[in-house]
Coordinates of C-alpha atoms in Angstrom, one line a residue:
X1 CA -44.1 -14.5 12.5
X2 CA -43.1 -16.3 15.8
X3 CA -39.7 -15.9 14.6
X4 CA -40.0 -12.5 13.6
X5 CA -41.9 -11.6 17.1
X6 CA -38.8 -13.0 18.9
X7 CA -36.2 -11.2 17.3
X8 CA -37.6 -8.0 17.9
X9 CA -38.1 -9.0 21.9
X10 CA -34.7 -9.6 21.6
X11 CA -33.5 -6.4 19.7
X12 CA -35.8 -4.1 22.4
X13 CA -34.3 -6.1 25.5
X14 CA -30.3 -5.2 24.2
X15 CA -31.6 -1.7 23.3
X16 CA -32.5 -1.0 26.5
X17 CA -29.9 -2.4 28.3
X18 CA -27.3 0.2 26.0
X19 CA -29.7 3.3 26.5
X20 CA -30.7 3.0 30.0
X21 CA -27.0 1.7 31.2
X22 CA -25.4 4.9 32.7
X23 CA -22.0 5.8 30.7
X24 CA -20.8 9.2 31.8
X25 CA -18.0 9.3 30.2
X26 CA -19.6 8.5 26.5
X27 CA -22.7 10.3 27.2
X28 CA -21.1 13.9 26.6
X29 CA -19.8 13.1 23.3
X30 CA -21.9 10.4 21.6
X31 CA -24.3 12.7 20.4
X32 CA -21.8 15.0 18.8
X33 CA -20.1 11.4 17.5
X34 CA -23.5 11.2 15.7
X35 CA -23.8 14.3 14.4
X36 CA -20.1 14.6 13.0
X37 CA -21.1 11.3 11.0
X38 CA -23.8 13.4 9.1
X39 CA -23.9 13.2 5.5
X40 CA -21.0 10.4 4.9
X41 CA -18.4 13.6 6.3
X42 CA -15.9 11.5 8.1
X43 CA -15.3 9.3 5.1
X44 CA -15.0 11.8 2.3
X45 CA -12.5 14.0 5.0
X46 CA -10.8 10.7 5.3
X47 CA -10.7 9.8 1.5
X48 CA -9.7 13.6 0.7
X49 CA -7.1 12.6 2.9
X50 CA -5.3 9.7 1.2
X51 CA -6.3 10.9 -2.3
X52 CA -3.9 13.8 -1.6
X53 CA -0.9 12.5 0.4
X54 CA -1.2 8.7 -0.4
X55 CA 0.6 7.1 -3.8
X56 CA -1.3 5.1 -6.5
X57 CA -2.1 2.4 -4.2
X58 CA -3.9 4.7 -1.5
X59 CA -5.6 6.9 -4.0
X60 CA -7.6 3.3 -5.2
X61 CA -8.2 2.5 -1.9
X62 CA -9.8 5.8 -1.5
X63 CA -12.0 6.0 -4.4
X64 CA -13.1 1.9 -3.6
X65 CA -13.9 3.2 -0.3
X66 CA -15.9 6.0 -1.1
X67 CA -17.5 4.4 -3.8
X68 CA -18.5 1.5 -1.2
X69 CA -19.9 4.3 1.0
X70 CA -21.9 5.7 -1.4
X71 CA -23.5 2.5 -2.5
X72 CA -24.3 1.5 1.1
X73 CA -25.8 4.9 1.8
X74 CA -28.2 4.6 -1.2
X75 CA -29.3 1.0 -0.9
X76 CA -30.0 1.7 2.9
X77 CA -32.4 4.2 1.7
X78 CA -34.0 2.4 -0.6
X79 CA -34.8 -0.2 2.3
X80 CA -36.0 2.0 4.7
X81 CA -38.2 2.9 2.3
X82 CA -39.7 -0.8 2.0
X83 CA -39.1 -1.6 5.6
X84 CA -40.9 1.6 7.3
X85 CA -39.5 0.6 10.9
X86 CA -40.2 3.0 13.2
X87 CA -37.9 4.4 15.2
X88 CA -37.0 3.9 19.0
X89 CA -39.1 5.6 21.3
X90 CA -36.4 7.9 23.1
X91 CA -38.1 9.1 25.9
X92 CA -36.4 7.2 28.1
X93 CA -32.8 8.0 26.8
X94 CA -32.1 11.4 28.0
X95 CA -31.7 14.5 26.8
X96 CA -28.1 14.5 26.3
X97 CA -27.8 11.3 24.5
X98 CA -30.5 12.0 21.8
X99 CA -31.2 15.7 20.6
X100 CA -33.2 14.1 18.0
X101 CA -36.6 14.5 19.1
X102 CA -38.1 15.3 16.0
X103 CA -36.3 12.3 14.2
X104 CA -38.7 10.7 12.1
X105 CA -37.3 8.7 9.2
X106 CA -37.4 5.2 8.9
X107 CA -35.2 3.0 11.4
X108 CA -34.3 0.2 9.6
X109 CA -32.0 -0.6 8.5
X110 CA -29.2 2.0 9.7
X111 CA -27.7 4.3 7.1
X112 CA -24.6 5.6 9.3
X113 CA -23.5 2.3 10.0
X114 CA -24.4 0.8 6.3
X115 CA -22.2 3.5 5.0
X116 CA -18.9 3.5 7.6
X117 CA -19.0 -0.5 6.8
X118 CA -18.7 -0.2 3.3
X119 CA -16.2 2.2 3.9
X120 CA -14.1 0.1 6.3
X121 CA -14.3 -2.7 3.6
X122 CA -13.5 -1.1 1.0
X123 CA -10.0 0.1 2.9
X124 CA -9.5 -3.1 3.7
X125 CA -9.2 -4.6 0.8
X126 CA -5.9 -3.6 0.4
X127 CA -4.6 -1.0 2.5
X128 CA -2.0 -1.0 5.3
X129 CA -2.9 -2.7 8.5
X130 CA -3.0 -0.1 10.8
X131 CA -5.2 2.3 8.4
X132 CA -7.5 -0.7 7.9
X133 CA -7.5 -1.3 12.1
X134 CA -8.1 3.0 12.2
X135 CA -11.0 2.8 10.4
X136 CA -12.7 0.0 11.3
X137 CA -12.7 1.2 15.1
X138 CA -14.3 4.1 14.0
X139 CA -17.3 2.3 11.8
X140 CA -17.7 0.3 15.3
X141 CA -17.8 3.1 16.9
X142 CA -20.6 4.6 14.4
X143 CA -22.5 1.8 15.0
X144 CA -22.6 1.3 18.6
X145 CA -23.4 5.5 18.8
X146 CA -26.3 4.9 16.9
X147 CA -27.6 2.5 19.7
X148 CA -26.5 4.3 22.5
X149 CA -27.8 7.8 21.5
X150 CA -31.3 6.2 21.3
X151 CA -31.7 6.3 17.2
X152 CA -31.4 2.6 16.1
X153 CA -32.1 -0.8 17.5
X154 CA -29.3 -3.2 17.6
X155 CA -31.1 -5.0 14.8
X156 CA -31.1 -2.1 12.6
X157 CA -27.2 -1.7 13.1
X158 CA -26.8 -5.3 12.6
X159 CA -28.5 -4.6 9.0
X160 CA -27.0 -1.5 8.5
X161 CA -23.4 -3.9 8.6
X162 CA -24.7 -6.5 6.1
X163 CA -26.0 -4.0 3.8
X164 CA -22.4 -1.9 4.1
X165 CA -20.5 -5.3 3.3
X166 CA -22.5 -6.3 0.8
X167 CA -21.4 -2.7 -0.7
X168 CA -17.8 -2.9 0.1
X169 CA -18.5 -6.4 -2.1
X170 CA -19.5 -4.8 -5.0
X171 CA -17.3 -1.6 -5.0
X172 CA -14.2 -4.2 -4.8
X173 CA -15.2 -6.0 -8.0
X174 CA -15.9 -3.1 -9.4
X175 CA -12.4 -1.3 -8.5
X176 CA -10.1 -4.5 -7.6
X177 CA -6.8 -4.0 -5.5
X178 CA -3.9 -4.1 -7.9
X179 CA -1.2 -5.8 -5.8
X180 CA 1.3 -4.3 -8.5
X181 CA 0.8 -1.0 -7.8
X182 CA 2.5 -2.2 -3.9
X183 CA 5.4 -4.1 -5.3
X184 CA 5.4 -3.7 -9.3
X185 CA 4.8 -6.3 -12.0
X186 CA 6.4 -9.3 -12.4
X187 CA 10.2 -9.6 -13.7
X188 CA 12.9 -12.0 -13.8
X189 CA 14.9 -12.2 -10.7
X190 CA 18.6 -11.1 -11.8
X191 CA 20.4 -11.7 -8.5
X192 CA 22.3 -8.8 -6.3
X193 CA 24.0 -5.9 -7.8
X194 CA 27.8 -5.8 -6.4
X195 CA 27.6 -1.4 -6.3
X196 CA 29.2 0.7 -3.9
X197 CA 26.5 1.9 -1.1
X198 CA 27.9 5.7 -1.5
X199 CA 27.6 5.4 -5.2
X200 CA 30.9 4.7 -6.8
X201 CA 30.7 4.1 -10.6
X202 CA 27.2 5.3 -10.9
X203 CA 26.2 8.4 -13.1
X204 CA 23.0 10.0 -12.5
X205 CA 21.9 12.0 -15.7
X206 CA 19.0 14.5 -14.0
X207 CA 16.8 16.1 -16.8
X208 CA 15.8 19.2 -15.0
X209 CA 13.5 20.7 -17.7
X210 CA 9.9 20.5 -16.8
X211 CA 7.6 19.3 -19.3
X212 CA 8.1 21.2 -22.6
X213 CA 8.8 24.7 -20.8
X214 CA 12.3 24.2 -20.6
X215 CA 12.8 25.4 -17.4
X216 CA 13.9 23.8 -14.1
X217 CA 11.4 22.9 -11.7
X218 CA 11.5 22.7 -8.2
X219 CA 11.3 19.0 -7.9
X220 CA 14.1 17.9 -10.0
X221 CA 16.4 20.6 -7.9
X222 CA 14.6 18.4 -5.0
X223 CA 15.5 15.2 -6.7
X224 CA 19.2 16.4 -7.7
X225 CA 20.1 17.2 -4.1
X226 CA 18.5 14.2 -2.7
X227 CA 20.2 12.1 -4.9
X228 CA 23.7 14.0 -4.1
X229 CA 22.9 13.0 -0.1
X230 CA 22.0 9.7 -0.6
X231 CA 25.1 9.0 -2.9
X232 CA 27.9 11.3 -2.4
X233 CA 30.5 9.5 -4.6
X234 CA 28.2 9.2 -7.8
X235 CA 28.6 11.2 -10.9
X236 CA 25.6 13.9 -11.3
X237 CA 25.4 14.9 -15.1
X238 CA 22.4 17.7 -15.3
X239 CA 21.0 18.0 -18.8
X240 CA 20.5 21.3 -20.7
X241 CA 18.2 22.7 -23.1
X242 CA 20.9 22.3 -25.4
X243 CA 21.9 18.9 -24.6
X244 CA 21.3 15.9 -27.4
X245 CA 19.6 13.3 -24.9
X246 CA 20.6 10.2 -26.7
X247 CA 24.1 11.5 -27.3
X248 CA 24.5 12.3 -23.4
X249 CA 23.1 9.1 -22.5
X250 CA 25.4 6.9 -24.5
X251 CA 28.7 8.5 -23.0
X252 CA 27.3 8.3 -19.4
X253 CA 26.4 4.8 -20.0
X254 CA 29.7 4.1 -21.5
X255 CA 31.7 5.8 -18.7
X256 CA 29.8 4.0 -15.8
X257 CA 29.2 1.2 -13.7
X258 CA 25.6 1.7 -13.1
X259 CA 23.2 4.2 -15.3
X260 CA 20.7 6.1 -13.6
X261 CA 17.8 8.5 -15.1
X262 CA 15.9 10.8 -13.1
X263 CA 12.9 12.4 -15.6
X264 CA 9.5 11.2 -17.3
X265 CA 9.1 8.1 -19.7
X266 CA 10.7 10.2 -22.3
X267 CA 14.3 10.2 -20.2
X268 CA 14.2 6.9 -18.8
X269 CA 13.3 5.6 -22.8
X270 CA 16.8 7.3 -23.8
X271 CA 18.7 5.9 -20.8
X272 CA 17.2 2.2 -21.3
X273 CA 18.8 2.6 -25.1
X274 CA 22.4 3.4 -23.9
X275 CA 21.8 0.8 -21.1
X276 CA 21.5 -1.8 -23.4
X277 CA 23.9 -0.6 -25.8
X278 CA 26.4 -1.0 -23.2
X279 CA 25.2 -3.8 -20.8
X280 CA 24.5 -1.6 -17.8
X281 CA 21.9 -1.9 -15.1
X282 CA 19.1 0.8 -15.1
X283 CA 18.4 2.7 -12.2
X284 CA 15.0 4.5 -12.6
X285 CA 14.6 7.3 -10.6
X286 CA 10.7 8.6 -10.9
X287 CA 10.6 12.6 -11.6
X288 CA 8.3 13.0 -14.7
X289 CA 4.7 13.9 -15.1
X290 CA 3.0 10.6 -15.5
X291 CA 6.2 7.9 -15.1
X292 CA 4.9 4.5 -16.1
X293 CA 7.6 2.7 -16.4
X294 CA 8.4 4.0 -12.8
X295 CA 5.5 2.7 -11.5
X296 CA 5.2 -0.3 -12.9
X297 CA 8.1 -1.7 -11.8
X298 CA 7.3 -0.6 -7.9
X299 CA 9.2 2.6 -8.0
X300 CA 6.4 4.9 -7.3
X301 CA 9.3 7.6 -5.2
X302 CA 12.4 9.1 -5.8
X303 CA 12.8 7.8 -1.9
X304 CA 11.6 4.5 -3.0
X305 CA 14.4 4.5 -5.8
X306 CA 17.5 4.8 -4.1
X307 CA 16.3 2.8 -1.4
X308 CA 16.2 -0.2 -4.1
X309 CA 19.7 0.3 -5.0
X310 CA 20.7 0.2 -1.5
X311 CA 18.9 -3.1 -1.6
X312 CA 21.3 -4.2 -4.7
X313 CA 17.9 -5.9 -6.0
X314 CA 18.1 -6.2 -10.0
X315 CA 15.7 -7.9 -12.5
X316 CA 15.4 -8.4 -16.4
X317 CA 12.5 -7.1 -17.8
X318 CA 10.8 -7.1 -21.6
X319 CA 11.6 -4.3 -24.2
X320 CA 10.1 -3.6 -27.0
X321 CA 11.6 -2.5 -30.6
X322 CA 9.8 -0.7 -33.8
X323 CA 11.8 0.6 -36.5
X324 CA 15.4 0.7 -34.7
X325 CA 13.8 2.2 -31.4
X326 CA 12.8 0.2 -28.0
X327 CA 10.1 1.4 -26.0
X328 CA 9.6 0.0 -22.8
X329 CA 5.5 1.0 -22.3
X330 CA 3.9 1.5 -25.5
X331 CA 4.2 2.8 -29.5
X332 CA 2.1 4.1 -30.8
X333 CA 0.9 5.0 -34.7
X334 CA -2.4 6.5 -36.9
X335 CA -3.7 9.9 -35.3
X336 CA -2.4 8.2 -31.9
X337 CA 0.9 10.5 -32.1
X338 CA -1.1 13.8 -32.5
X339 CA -3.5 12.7 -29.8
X340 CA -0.7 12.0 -27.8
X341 CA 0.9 15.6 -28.2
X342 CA -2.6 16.9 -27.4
X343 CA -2.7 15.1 -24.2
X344 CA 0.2 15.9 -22.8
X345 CA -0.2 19.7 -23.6
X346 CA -3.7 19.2 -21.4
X347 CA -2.1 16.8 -19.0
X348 CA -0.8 19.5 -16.6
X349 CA -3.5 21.5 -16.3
X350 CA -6.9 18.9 -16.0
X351 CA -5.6 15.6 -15.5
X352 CA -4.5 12.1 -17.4
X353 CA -8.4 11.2 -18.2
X354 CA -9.9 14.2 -18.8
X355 CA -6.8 15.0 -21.2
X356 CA -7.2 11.7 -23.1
X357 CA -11.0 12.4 -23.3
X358 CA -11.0 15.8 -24.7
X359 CA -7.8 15.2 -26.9
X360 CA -9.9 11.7 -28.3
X361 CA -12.7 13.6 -28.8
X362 CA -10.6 16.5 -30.7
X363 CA -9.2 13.7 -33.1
X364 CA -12.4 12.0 -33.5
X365 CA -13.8 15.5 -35.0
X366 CA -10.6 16.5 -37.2
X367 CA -8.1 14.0 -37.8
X368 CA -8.5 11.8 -40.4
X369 CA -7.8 7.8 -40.5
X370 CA -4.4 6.9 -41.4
X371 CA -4.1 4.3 -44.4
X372 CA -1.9 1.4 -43.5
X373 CA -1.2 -2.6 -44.1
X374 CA -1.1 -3.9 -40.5
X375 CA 0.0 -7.6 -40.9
X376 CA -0.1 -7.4 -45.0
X377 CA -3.9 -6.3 -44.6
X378 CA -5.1 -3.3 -45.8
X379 CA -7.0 -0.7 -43.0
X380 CA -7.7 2.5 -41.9
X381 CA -6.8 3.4 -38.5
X382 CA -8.2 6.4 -36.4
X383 CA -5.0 5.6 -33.9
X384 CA -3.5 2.3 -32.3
X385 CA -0.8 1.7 -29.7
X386 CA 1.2 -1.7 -29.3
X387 CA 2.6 -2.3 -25.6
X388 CA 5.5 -3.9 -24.1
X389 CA 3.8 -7.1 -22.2
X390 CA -0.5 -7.1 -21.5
X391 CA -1.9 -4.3 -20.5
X392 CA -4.8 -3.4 -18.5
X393 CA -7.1 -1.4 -19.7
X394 CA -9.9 1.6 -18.9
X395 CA -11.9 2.5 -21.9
X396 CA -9.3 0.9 -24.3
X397 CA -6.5 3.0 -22.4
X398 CA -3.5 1.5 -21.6
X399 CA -3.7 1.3 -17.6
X400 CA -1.1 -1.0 -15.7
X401 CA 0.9 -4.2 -16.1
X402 CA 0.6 -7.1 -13.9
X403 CA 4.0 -8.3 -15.5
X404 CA 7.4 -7.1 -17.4
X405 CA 8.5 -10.4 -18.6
X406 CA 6.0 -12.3 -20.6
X407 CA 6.9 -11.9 -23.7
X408 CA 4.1 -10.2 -25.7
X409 CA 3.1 -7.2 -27.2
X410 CA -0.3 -5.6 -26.7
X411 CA -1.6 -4.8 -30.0
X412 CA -5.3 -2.2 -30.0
X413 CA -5.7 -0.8 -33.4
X414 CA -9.5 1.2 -33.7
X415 CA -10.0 1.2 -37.5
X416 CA -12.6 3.7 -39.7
X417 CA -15.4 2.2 -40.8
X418 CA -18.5 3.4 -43.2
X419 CA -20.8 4.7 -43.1
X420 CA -20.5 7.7 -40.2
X421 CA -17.0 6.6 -39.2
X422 CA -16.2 9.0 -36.3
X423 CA -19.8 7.8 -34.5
X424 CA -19.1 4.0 -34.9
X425 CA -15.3 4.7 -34.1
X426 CA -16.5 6.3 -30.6
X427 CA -19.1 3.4 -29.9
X428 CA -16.3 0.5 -30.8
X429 CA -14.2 2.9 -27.5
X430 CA -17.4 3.0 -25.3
X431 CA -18.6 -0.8 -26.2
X432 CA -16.0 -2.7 -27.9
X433 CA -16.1 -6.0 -29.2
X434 CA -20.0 -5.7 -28.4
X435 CA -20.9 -3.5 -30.9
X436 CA -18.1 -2.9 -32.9
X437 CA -17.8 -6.1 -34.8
X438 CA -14.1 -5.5 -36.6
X439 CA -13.9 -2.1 -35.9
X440 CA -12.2 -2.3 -32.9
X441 CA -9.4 -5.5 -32.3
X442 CA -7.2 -6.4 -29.6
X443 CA -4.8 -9.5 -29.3
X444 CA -1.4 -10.2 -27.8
X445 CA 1.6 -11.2 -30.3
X446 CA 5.5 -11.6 -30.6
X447 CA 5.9 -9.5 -34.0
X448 CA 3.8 -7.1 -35.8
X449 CA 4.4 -5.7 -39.6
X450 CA 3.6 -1.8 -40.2
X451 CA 3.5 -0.3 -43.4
X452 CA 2.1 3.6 -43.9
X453 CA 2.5 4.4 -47.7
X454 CA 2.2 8.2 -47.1
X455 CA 3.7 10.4 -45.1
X456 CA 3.8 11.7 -42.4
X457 CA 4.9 8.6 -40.8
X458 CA 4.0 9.6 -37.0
X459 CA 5.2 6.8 -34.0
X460 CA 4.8 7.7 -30.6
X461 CA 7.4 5.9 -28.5
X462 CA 6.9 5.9 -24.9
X463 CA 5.1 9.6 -25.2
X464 CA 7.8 11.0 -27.9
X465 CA 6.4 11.5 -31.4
X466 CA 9.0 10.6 -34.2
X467 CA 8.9 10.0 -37.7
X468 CA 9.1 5.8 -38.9
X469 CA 9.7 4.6 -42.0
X470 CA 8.1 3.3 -45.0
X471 CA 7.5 -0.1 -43.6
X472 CA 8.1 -0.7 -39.8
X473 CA 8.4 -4.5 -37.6
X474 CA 7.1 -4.1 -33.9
X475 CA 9.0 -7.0 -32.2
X476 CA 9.8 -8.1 -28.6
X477 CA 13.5 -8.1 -26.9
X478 CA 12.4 -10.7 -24.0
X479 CA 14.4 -9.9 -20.7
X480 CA 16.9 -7.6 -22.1
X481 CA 16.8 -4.8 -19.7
X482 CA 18.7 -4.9 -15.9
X483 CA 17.0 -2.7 -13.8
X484 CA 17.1 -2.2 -10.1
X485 CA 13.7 -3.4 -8.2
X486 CA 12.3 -2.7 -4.4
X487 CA 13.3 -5.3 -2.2
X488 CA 9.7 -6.9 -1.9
X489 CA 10.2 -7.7 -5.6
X490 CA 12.3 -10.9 -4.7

């Protein structure tokens, strides 16, 4: 109790010594300071902010920061529920610096600064310096208003702070930084590139057609005259509706030095073929809807792109081969394919997740489980994918690699299993290995062995759905591909 007595001599004496010190410069504007950090506003403005104009990497940062706001703002609440401090008494701060009279909630500990705490850590988990140095001037600057306007004690900030880094704690185990979505996954270094700078010997084949509409968009005209600026002696080869991809890929890749690809997964799959077929280094240049392979390599720009072949940077990543076809993110079988068709139809106009969602929850309702041998054993399987090197996951999704080149395929098969097969197949996606027992298995593997006795025969490879055959091997190419790589990759 001494103790206690002590500290809150203390926490008056420094309170006083803010309030009553004469600051006219901060007195003006401290109170609006306060009132502008109403309801968590600067940090949702902020996180609107980087959610719209940042990459991948921002947009996490964003929603950990948020989500460590929101955490610090409710367990603040909950403690000044317990605590009951009351609050300073303000008639000695004047007018201007508290036009809270009537403020009467509980003083301890402060909400304002719990919340812009959490925020700050959370940004700082991973973003750039200077954002992290922006933002965590202005959480100071929350909490020292909250003194100096006459609302909090010093020893309510001071709690306000642990309780916001105790949130930004949390919200970073919950949403981690992912280093690779700043410099890509791992790859085998494959030394320096000898290209011409201007682009000599490289063709670019652009697909211009924008999802399945056939029709130019606006970006790949973008990407087309960017990519004619940046390198003004390389061969531009725009595809047409009519064009047979494969067929145009093979006789650019046979004419060139260097093959580039500017479209979705679906275009850089075909251009990664006639790479290999032809030993030439892959230059990925990111202009689809979702681009995956893109991004996990560290290519996350059209910008970022060319600037890694300016760099000359290559590396040798993992492929992946079913049934006379490489796929260089996943392949998928069972309803997959059709869920896969259904996704990308949604994609466009509600988002990746909410697309998967609703086009799982379409399968689980209609399509029936596909009887196969996986391995030589007998199953039924709602849908399954099998990806080139580990995979993280969200909700048994494929998410992002933290390497290229380790060798493995990523194997999830959900099976149907009696009785009510579509409600235990959605609790072995919502629990797992908790509840599902067999129903739903993951492992990582060299080889697998499909066989589908009926047809049709669906595979999804790297987002297109084709027809396999009869019986099918999944198996690993280990560092076949050459693919330009950002600098920060060495």
């Amino acid at each position: 109790m001494r103790l206690l007595q002590r500290l809150q001599r203390i926490d008056k004496r420094v309170y006083d010594r803010v309030t009553r010190v004469g600051t006219p410069v901060l007195d003006g504007y401290t109170p609006k300071f306060v009132q502008s950090t109403d309801n968590m506003a600067p940090w949702v403005l902020v996180s609107a902010t980087l959610a719209v104009t940042g990459g991948p990497r921002l947009r996490r940062t964003a929603l950990r920061a948020i989500a460590a706001a929101g955490i610090a703002n409710i367990a603040a609440t909950g403690i000044k529920y317990l605590a009951r401090r009351p609050r300073p008494d303000s008639s000695a701060v004047p007018e201007a610096r508290f036009p809270y009279r009537s403020y009467l909630s509980s003083s301890f500990p402060s909400g304002h600064t719990a919340a812009a705490t959490g925020y700050a850590g959370g940004v700082a988990a991973d973003a750039p310096l200077p954002l992290s140095v922006l933002v965590s001037a202005m959480a100071g600057a929350v909490g020292f208003s909250r003194v100096h306007s006459g609302v909090h004690y010093p020893g309510d900030v001071l709690g306000g702070l642990a309780v916001g880094a105790g949130a930004a704690l949390l919200a970073r185990a919950l949403i981690p930084p992912r280093p690779e979505l700043v410099f890509g996954a791992n790859t085998i270094p494959a030394g320096e590139a000898a290209v011409d700078p201007e682009g000599a010997g490289v063709t670019v084949v652009v697909n211009p057609r924008g999802g399945d509409t056939g029709v130019p968009t606006l970006t790949t005209a973008d990407t087309t005259t960017r990519v004619a600026r940046q390198l003004p002696r390389a061969r531009i080869v725009p595809l047409s509706a009519d064009d047979d991809l494969p067929e145009v890929m093979d006789k650019a890749a046979r004419d060139c030095e260097v093959l580039a690809v500017a479209g979705g997964d679906g275009t850089v799959n075909a251009g990664a073929t006639a790479a290999l077929a032809h030993d030439r280094p892959l230059l990925v240049l990111p202009d689809g809807t979702l681009n995956n392979f893109a991004r996990t390599l560290g290519l996350t720009s059209v910008e970022i792109a060319l600037r890694a072949f300016a760099d000359r940077r290559l590396a040798r990543v993992d492929v992946g081969e079913v049934d006379g076809n490489i796929f260089l993110n996943t392949a998928s079988f069972g309803s997959y394919p059709r869920m896969v068709e259904r996704r990308d139809r949604w994609t466009g106009r509600i988002g990746k997740w909410p697309a998967f969602a609703l086009a799982l929850w379409r399968d689980l309702r209609e399509v029936k489980p596909t009887p196969a041998l996986v391995d030589g054993r007998p199953a039924k399987v709602w849908w399954a994918f099998v990806g080139n090197c580990r995979y993280r996951t969200h909700a048994r999704v494929p998410g992002l690699r933290e390497a290229l080149d380790d060798g493995q395929l990523d194997v999830r098969v959900l099976c149907a299993r009696s009785p009510f097969p579509r409600l235990r197949a959605l609790a072995d996606v919502l629990f797992g290995r908790a509840v599902s027992g067999g129903g739903y298995t993951e492992r990582l593997t060299e080889s697998l062995a499909l066989a589908i006795p009926e047809e049709p025969r669906l595979l999804a490879v790297d987002g297109e759905v084709m027809e396999g055959s009869p019986t099918m091997a999944f198996r690993k190419r280990p560092a076949a591909l050459k693919v330009f790589v950002p600098l920060d990759k060495g």
